[in-house]
Coordinates of C-alpha atoms in Angstrom, one line a residue:
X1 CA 164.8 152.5 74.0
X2 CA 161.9 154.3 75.8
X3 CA 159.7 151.7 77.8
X4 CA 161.7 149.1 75.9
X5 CA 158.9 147.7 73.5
X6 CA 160.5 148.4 70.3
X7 CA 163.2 145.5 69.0
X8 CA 164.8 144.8 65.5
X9 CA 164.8 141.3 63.7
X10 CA 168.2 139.7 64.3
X11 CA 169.4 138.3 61.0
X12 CA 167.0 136.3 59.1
X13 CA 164.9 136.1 62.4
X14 CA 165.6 132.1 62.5
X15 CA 168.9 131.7 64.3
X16 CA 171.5 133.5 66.3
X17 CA 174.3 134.6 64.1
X18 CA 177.3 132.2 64.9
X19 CA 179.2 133.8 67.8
X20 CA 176.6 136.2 68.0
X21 CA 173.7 136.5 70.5
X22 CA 170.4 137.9 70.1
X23 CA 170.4 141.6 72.3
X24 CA 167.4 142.4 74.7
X25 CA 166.3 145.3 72.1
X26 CA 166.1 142.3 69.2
X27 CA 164.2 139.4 68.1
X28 CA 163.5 136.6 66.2
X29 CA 160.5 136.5 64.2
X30 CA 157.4 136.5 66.2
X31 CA 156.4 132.1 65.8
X32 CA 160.1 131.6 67.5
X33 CA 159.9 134.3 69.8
X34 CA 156.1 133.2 71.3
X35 CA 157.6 129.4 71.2
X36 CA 160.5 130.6 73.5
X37 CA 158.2 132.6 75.8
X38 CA 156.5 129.5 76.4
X39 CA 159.8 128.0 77.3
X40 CA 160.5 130.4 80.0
X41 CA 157.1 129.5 80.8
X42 CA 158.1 125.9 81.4
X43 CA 161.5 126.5 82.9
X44 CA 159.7 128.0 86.0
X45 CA 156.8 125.7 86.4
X46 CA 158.0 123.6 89.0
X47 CA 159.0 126.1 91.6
X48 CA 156.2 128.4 90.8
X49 CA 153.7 125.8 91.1
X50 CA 155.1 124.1 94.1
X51 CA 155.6 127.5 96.1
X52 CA 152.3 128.6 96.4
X53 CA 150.9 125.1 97.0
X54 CA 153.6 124.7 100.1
X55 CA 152.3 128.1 101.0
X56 CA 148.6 127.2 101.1
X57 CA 148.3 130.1 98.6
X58 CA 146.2 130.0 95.0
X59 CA 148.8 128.3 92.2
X60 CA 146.6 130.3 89.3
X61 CA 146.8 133.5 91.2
X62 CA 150.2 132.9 91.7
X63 CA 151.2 132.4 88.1
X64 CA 148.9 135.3 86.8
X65 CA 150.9 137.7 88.5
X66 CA 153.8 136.2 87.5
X67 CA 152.9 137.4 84.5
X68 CA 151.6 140.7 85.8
X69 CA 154.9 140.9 87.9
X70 CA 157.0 140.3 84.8
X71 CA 155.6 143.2 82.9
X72 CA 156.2 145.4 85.2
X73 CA 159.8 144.6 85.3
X74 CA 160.5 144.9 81.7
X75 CA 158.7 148.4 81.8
X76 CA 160.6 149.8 85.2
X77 CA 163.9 148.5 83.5
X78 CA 163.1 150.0 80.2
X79 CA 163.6 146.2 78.7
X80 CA 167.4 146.0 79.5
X81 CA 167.3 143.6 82.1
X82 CA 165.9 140.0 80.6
X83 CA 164.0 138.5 83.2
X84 CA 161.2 136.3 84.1
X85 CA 159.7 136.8 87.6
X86 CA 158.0 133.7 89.1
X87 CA 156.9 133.1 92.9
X88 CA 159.7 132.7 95.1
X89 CA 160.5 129.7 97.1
X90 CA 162.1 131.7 99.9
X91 CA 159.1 132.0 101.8
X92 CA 158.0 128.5 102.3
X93 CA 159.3 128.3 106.0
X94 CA 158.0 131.5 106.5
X95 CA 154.4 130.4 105.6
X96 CA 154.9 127.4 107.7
X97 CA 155.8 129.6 110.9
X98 CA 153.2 132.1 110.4
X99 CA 150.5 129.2 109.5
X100 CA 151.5 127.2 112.7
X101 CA 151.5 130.4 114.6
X102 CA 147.9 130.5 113.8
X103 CA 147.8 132.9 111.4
X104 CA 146.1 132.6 107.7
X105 CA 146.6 133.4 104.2
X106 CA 145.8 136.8 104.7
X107 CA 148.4 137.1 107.5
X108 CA 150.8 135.3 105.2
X109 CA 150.7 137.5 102.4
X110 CA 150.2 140.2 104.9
X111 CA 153.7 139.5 106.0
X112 CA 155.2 139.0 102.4
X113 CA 154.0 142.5 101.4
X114 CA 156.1 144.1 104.3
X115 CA 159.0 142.3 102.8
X116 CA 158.0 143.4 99.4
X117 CA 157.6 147.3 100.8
X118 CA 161.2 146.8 102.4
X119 CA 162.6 145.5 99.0
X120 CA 161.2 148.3 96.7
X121 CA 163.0 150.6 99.8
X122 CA 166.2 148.7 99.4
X123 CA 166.2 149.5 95.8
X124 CA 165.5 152.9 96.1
X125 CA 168.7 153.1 98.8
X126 CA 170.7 151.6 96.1
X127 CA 169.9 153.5 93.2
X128 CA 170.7 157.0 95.3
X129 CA 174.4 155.2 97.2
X130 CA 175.3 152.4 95.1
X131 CA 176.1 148.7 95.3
X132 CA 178.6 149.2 98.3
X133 CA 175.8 149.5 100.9
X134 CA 174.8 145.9 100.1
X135 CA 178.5 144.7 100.8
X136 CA 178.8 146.6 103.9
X137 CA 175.6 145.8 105.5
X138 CA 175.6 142.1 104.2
X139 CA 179.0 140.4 103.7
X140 CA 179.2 136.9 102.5
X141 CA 179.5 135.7 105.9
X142 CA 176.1 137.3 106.7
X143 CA 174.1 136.6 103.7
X144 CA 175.3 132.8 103.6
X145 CA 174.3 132.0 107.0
X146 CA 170.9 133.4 106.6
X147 CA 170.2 131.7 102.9
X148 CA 171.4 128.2 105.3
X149 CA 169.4 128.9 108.2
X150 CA 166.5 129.7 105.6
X151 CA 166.7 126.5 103.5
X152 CA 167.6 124.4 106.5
X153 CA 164.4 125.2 108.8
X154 CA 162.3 123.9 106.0
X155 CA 163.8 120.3 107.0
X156 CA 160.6 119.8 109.8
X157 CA 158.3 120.6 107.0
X158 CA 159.4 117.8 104.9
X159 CA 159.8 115.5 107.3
X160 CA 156.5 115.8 109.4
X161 CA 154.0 116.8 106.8
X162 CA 154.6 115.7 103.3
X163 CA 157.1 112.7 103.0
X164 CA 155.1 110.4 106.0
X165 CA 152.0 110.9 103.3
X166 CA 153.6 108.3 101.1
X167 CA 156.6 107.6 102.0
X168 CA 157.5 105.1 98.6
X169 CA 156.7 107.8 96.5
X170 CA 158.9 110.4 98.1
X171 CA 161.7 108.3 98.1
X172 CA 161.2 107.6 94.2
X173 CA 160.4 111.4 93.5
X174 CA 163.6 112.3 95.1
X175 CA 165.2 109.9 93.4
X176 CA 164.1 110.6 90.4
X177 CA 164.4 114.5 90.7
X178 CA 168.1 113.5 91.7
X179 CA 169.1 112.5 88.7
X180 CA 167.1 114.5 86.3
X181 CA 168.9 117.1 88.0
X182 CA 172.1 115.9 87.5
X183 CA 172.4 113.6 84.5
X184 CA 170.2 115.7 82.2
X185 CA 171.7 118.5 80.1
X186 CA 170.7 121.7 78.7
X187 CA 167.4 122.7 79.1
X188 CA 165.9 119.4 80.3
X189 CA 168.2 120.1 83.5
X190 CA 166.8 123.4 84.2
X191 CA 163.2 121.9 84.5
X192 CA 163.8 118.6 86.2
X193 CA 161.7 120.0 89.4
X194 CA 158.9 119.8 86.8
X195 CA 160.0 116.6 85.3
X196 CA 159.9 115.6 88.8
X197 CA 156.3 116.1 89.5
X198 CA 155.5 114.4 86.2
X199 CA 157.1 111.6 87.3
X200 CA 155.9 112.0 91.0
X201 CA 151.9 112.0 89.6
X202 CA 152.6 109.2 86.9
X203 CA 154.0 106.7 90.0
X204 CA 151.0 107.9 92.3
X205 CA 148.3 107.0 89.4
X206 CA 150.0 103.4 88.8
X207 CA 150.3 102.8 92.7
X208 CA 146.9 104.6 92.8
X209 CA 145.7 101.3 90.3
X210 CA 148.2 98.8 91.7
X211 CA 147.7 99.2 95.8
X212 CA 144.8 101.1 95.7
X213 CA 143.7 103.8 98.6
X214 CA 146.4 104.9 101.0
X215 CA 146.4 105.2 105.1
X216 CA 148.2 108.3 106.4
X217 CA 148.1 111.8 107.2
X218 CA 146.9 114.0 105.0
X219 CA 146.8 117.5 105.3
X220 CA 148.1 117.9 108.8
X221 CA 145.1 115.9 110.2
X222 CA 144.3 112.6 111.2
X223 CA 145.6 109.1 109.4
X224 CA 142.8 108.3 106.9
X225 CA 142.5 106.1 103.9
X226 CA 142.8 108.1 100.6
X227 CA 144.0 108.7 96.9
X228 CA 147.7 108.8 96.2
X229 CA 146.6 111.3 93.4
X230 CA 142.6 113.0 93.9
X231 CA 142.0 114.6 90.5
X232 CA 137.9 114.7 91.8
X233 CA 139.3 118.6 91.9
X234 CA 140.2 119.2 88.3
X235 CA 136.7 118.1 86.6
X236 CA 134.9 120.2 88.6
X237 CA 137.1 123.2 88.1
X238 CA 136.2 125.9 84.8
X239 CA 137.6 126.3 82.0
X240 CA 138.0 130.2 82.4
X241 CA 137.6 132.1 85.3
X242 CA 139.4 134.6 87.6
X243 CA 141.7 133.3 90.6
X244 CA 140.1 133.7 94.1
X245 CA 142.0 137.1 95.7
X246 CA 141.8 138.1 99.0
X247 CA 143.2 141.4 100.8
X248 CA 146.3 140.5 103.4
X249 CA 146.5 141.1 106.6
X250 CA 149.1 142.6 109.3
X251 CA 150.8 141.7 112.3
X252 CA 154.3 142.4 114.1
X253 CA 155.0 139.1 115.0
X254 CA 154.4 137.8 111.3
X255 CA 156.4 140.5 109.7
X256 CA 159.4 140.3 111.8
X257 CA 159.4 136.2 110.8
X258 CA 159.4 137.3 107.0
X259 CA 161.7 140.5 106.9
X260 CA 165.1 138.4 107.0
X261 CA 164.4 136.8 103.3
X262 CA 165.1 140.5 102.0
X263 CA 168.4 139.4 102.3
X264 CA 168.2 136.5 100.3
X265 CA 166.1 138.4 97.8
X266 CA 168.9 141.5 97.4
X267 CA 171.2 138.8 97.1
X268 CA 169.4 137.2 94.4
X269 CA 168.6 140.5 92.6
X270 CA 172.3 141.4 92.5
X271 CA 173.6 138.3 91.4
X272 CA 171.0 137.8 88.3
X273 CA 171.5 141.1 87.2
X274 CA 175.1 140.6 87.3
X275 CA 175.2 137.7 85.2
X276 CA 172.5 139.2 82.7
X277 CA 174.7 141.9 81.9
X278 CA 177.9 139.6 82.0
X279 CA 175.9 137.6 79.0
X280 CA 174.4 140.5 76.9
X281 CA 178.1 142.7 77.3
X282 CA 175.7 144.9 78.4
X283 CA 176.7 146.7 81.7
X284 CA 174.0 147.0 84.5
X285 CA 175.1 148.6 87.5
X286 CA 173.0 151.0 86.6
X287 CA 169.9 149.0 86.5
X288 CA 170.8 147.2 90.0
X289 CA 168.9 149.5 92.1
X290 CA 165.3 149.8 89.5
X291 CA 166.1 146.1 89.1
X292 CA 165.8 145.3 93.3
X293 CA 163.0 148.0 93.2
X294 CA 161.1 146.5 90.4
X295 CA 161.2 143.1 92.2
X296 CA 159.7 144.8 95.5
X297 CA 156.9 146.6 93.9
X298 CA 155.9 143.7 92.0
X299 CA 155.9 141.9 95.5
X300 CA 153.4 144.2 97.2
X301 CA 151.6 144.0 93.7
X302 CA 150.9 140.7 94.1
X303 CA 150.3 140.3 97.3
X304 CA 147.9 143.0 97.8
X305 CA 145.3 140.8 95.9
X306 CA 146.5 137.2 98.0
X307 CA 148.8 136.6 95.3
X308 CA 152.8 135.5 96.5
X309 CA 156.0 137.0 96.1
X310 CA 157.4 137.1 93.1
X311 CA 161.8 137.5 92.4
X312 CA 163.4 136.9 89.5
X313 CA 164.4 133.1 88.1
X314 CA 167.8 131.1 87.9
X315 CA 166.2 128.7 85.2
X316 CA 164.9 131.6 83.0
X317 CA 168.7 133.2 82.9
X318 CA 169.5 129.8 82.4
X319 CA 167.7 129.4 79.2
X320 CA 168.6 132.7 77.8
X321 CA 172.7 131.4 78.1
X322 CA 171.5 128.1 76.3
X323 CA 169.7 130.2 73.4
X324 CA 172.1 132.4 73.4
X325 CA 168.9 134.9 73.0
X326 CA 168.3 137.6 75.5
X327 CA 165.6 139.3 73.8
X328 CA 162.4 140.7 76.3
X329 CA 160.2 140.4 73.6
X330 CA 160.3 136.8 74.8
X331 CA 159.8 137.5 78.0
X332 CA 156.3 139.8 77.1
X333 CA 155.5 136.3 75.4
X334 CA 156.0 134.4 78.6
X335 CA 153.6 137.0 80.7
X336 CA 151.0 136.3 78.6
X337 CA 151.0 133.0 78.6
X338 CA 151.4 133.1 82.5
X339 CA 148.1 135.3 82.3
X340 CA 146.5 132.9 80.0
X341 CA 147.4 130.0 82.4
X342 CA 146.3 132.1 85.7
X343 CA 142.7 132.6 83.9
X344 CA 142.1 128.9 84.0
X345 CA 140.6 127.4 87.0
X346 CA 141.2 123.6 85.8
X347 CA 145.3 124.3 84.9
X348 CA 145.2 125.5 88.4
X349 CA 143.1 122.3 89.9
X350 CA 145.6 120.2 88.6
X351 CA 148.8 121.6 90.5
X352 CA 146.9 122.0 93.2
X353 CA 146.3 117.8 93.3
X354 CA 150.0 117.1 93.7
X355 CA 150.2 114.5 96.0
X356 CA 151.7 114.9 99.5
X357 CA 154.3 112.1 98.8
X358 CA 155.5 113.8 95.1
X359 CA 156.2 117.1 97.6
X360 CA 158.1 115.0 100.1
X361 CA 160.4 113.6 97.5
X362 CA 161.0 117.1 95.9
X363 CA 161.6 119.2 98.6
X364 CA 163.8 117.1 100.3
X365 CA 166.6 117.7 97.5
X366 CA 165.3 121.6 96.9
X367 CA 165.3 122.7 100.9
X368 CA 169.0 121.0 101.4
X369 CA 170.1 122.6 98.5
X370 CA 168.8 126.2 99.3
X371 CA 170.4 125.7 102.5
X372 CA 173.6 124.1 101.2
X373 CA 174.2 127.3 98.9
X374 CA 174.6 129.7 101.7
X375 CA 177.9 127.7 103.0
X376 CA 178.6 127.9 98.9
X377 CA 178.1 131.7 99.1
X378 CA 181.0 131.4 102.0
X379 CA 183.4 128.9 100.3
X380 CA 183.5 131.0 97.0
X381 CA 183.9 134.6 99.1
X382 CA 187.2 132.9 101.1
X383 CA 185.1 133.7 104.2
X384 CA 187.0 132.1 107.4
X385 CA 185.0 130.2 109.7
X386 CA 188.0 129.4 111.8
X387 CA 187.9 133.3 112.8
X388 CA 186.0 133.5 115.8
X389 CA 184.9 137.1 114.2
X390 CA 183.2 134.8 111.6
X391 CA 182.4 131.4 113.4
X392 CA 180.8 132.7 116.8
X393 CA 177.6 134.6 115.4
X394 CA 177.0 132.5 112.5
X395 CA 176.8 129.5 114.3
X396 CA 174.5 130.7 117.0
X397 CA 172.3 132.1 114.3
X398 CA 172.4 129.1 112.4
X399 CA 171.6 126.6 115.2
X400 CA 169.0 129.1 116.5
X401 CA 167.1 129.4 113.0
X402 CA 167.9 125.8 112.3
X403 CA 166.8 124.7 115.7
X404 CA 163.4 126.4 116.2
X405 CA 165.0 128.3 119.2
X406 CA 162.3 131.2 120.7
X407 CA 162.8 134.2 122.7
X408 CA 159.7 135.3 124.5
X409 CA 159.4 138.8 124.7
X410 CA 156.2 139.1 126.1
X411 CA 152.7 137.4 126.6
X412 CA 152.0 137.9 123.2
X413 CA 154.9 138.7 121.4
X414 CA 158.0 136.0 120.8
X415 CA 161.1 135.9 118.1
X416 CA 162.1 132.4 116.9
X417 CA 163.6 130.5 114.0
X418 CA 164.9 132.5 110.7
X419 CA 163.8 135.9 112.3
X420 CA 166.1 135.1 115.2
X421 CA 168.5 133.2 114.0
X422 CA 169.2 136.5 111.5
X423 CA 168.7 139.3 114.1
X424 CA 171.4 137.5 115.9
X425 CA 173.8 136.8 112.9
X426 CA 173.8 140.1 111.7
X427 CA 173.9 142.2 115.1
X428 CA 176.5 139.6 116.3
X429 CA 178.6 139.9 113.4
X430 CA 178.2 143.6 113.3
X431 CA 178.8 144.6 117.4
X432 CA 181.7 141.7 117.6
X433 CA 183.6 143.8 114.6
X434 CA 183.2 147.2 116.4
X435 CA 184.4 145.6 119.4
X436 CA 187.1 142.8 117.9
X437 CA 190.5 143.8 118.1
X438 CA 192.5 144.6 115.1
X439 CA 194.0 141.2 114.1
X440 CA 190.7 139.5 113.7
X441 CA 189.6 141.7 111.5
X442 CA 192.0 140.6 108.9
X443 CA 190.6 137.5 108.8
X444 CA 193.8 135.4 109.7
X445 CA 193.3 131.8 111.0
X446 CA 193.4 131.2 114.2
X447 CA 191.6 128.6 115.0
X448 CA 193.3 124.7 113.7
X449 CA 192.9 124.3 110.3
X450 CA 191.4 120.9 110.7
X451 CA 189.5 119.9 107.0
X452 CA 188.3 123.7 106.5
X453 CA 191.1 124.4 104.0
X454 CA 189.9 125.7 100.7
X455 CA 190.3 125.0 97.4
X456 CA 192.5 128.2 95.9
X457 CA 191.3 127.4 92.1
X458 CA 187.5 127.3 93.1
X459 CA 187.2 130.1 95.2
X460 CA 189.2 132.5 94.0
X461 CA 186.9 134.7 92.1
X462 CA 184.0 132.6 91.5
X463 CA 181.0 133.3 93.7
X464 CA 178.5 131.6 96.1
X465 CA 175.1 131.0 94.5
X466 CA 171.9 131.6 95.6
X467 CA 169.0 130.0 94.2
X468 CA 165.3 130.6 94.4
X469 CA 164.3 128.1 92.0
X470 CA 164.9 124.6 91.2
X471 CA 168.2 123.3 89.1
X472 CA 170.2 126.7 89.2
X473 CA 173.4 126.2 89.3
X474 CA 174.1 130.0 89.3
X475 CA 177.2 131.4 90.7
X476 CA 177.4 134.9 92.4
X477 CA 178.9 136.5 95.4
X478 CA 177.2 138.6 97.6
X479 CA 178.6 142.0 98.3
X480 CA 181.9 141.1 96.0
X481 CA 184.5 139.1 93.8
X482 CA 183.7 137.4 90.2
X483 CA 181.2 135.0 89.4
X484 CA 182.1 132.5 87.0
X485 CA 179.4 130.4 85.3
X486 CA 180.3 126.7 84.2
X487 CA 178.1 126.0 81.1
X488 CA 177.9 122.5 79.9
X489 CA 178.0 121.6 76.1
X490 CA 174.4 121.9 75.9
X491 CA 174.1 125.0 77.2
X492 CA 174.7 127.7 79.7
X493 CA 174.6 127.4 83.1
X494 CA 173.9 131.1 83.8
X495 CA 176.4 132.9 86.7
X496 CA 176.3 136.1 88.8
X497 CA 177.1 138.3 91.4
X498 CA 175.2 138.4 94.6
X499 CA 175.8 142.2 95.7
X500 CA 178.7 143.6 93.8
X501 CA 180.9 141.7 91.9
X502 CA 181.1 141.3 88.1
X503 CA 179.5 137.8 86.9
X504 CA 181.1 135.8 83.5
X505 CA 179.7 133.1 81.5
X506 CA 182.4 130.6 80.6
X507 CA 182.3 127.4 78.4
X508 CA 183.6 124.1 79.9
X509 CA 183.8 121.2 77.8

C-alpha cells in the first residue's frame, strides 16, 4: 500500500455493499467521503474543544494539530490503522496540578512533551518485544487504578472552579449531557458532549436575557458580576490567521506529575487498535507498536509549538462501526478540515467563550466516568480486590492520587496526587508480588466475599474500557482477554483491547 494514499472505489461509491464494509485501502466517491471527514470532525469536537480550554491551552492550535497529528498517523501506519487523533482529555488534572503549582503553559506542555517522548519510546519497546511487555509491566489491576485515580482527582476542579460559576446551568448541562448520552442513538450519542455545550450556550444566552448579569467567580478570582455567555471575544477575533504557539518549557517536578498518563495512553492505543482490526478483519498486532509510536511523536509534535497532546478517539472508531466504512481517505478529509478550522481565529473565539457553568455541568459526568472505567477495566479482567496482593496497593494509590496526598522530598521538590498515587500502585503491586507467598499469587479469595462477586457472563472475556473522549462506550482489556463491543441498532458501539487481547464488534438487538 506504500504510504497508504492510494484506495479503490467500493462499489458504485454510494453505499457499502450489504454485509460488506468499506476497507481502509477503499472509498466512496470523493462528495461522501469529504462529508464523512467532516463527521469525524464533529464526533470529536466536544472533547477536543473542551480539553485545551480546561488546560488554559489555544482550542485553534489544538485542533490544527489534530489535523497535523492525524496525518502523521496515517502515513507512520501506512493507512492500515483508521484513526482520527484529537487532544486528549487525560491531562486535564495534570494541567491543574502543574498550573496550581505555579507553573504556565509553557511548563504544561513542557511536561506533556516528556510524556509524548516516553510514548514514542514505549512504542519503539513494543515493536522490537511485543505486546507481552505491556501485560507484564501493567496488568489490569495496575492500569485500572491509575485511569480511576486520574479521572477521580479531576473531582476538586469541578467542584471549586467551574460549577460555583453558575451553578443552574451546570446542573441543567449535566442533565442534559446525561441523557443525550444515554437516550440518543447512533451517532447522535457519540457527540452528546457537543450537543451538550450547544445546549449549555443556548441556556446561558436565554438566562443571559432573562436574569441578566451574574455574581460569582470567574476565573479563579474574585466574585464579580458578569455574562453567563461573553461573546465580546468572537467579533473581535479574524477570520484567518495562525494560532498563537509558544516553545514549552521543563521541569522535574512537572514531568514526574504528567508521566503516569502513559499508562492510560498505552492502554488506549492498544485497545483502539484492537478493535480497528477486529472491525476491518484486518489483523494489527503488527501495527501496535508504530501505532503507540505514531501517537507519541505526534505528542511531542504538537507540543513543541504550545499545542496539546494528541491520542487517538473512541467516537471516531465509533463512527466507523456505525458506517460500517473504515476507509483513511476519510480520515485525510477530517485533517483538513481540522487545519481549516485551526486557521480561523473567530471558530477558535467561540469555544474559547464556553461559559464556566456549561463546563461544570459537563465535566461532572465526563471526570466520574473516566474514573469509573478504571474499576470497569478491573471488573471485565476478573481482577480480585479481595486479594490483599490486589487490594493493599491499589487502594493506597488510589486514596493517595484521589486525596491530594504529598510527599516532600526536599525544599523544592515534592510528589503528590496521580504521580504518587501511581509510583505507589505500581511499585506496591510489583515488590508485594516478588515478596507474596505462593497462594496469593493465584488470585484466590481470601478476603469475605461481601457484595464483590462478579458477574461470570459480563466479565468473562469482555474487557474494561478506557476512554479519552466523551460517549465511548468502548470495551478493551489492558494487557489481555477479549473485548466485546455491544452495538445498538443504530450503530456500532466500537470495542477493544487495552494491551493484548483480541477486540470483537457484536450486534445486540
Amino acid at each position: 500500500m506504500g504510504v497508504g494514499v492510494r484506495w479503490t472505489l467500493h462499489g458504485d461509491g454510494r453505499t457499502p455493499a450489504p454485509g460488506a464494509v468499506v476497507r481502509p485501502d477503499e472509498r466512496l466517491s470523493w462528495p461522501r467521503t469529504a462529508g464523512l471527514g467532516a463527521q469525524h470532525v464533529v464526533a470529536m469536537f466536544g472533547a477536543s474543544f473542551v480539553a485545551p480550554v480546561l488546560m488554559g491551552l489555544d482550542p485553534n492550535l489544538a485542533i490544527m494539530m489534530s489535523g497535523v497529528a492525524t496525518i502523521l498517523f496515517l502515513l507512520a501506519t501506512r493507512g492500515r490503522v483508521p484513526s482520527y487523533l484529537g487532544c486528549s482529555l487525560s491531562f486535564v488534572g495534570v494541567a491543574a496540578i502543574i498550573r496550581a503549582q505555579g507553573g504556565d503553559s509553557a511548563a504544561v506542555t513542557g511536561a506533556i512533551l516528556v510524556v509524548g517522548a516516553v510514548l514514542f519510546l514505549s512504542g519503539l519497546a513494543v515493536r522490537r518485544f511485543g505486546a507481552q511487555i505491556i501485560h507484564a509491566a501493567m496488568p489490569p489491576v495496575v492500569t485500572g487504578a491509575v485511569v480511576m485515580l486520574i479521572g477521580f482527582n479531576l473531582a476538586p476542579v469541578t467542584a471549586s472552579t467551574y460549577w460555583p460559576q453558575d451553578q443552574w446551568t451546570a446542573l441543567l448541562t449535566m442533565l442534559f449531557t446525561g441523557l443525550a448520552v444515554v437516550c440518543l442513538r447512533g451517532f447522535w450519542s457519540r457527540v452528546a458532549i457537543f450537543l451538550g455545550l450547544v445546549f449549555g450556550y443556548a441556556v446561558s444566552w436565554v438566562f443571559d436575557r432573562l436574569f441578566g448579569k451574574i455574581h460569582s467567580v470567574r476565573g479563579g478570582g474574585q466574585a464579580v458580576d458578569h455574562w453567563r455567555l461573553d461573546l465580546s471575544g468572537v467579533g473581535k477575533a479574524d477570520w484567518v490567521g495562525l494560532p498563537s504557539l509558544h516553545a514549552p518549557s521543563f521541569g522535574w517536578s512537572a514531568a514526574l506529575v504528567a508521566l503516569p498518563v502513559v499508562i492510560a495512553l498505552i492502554a488506549e492505543n492498544a485497545g483502539h487498535v484492537k478493535a480497528v482490526g477486529e472491525m476491518t478483519g484486518d489483523p494489527l498486532d503488527d501495527q501496535l507498536g508504530t501505532a503507540i509510536a505514531a501517537d507519541g511523536a505526534a505528542t511531542v509534535l504538537s507540543t513543541a509549538v504550545g499545542g496539546p497532546a494528541n491520542t487517538t478517539y473512541s467516537e471516531n472508531i465509533g463512527v466507523m462501526a456505525a458506517t460500517r466504512v473504515y476507509s483513511t481517505a476519510a480520515y485525510w478529509a477530517a485533517a483538513g478540515f481540522a487545519l481549516l478550522f485551526g486557521l480561523c481565529p473567530k471558530f477558535g473565539a467561540v469555544v474559547a467563550a464556553i461559559p464556566g457553568g456549561v463546563l461544570g455541568g459537563i465535566t461532572v459526568i465526563l471526570y466520574g466516568m473516566i474514573g469509573l472505567l478504571g474499576a470497569q477495566i478491573w471488573v471485565h479482567n476478573n481482577v480480585d480486590l479481595r486479594n490483599p496482593l490486589n487490594l493493599v496497593p491499589v487502594a493506597a494509590g488510589v486514596i493517595i492520587g484521589v486525596g491530594g496526598v504529598s510527599l516532600k522530598i526536599s525544599a523544592n521538590f515534592e510528589l503528590s496526587g496521580i504521580a504518587l498515587g501511581t509510583i505507589v500502585v505500581i511499585t506496591g503491586y510489583h515488590a508485594l508480588r516478588a515478596l507474596a507467598p505462593a497462594h496469593l499469587k493465584e488470585q484466590e479469595p481470601l478476603l469475605d466475599a461481601g457484595t464483590s462477586g462478579y458477574d461470570d457472563d459480563a466479565a468473562g472475556g469482555a474487557g474494561g474500557g478506557w476512554r479519552d473522549g466523551p460517549c465511548m462506550t468502548d470495551g478493551g482489556t489492558t494487557g489481555g482477554g477479549a473485548a466485546n463491543s455491544g452495538t445498538t441498532s443504530d450503530g456500532a458501539r466500537d470495542g477493544g483491547t487495552r494491551g493484548g487481547g483480541t477486540g470483537t464488534a457484536r450486534g445486540d438487538a
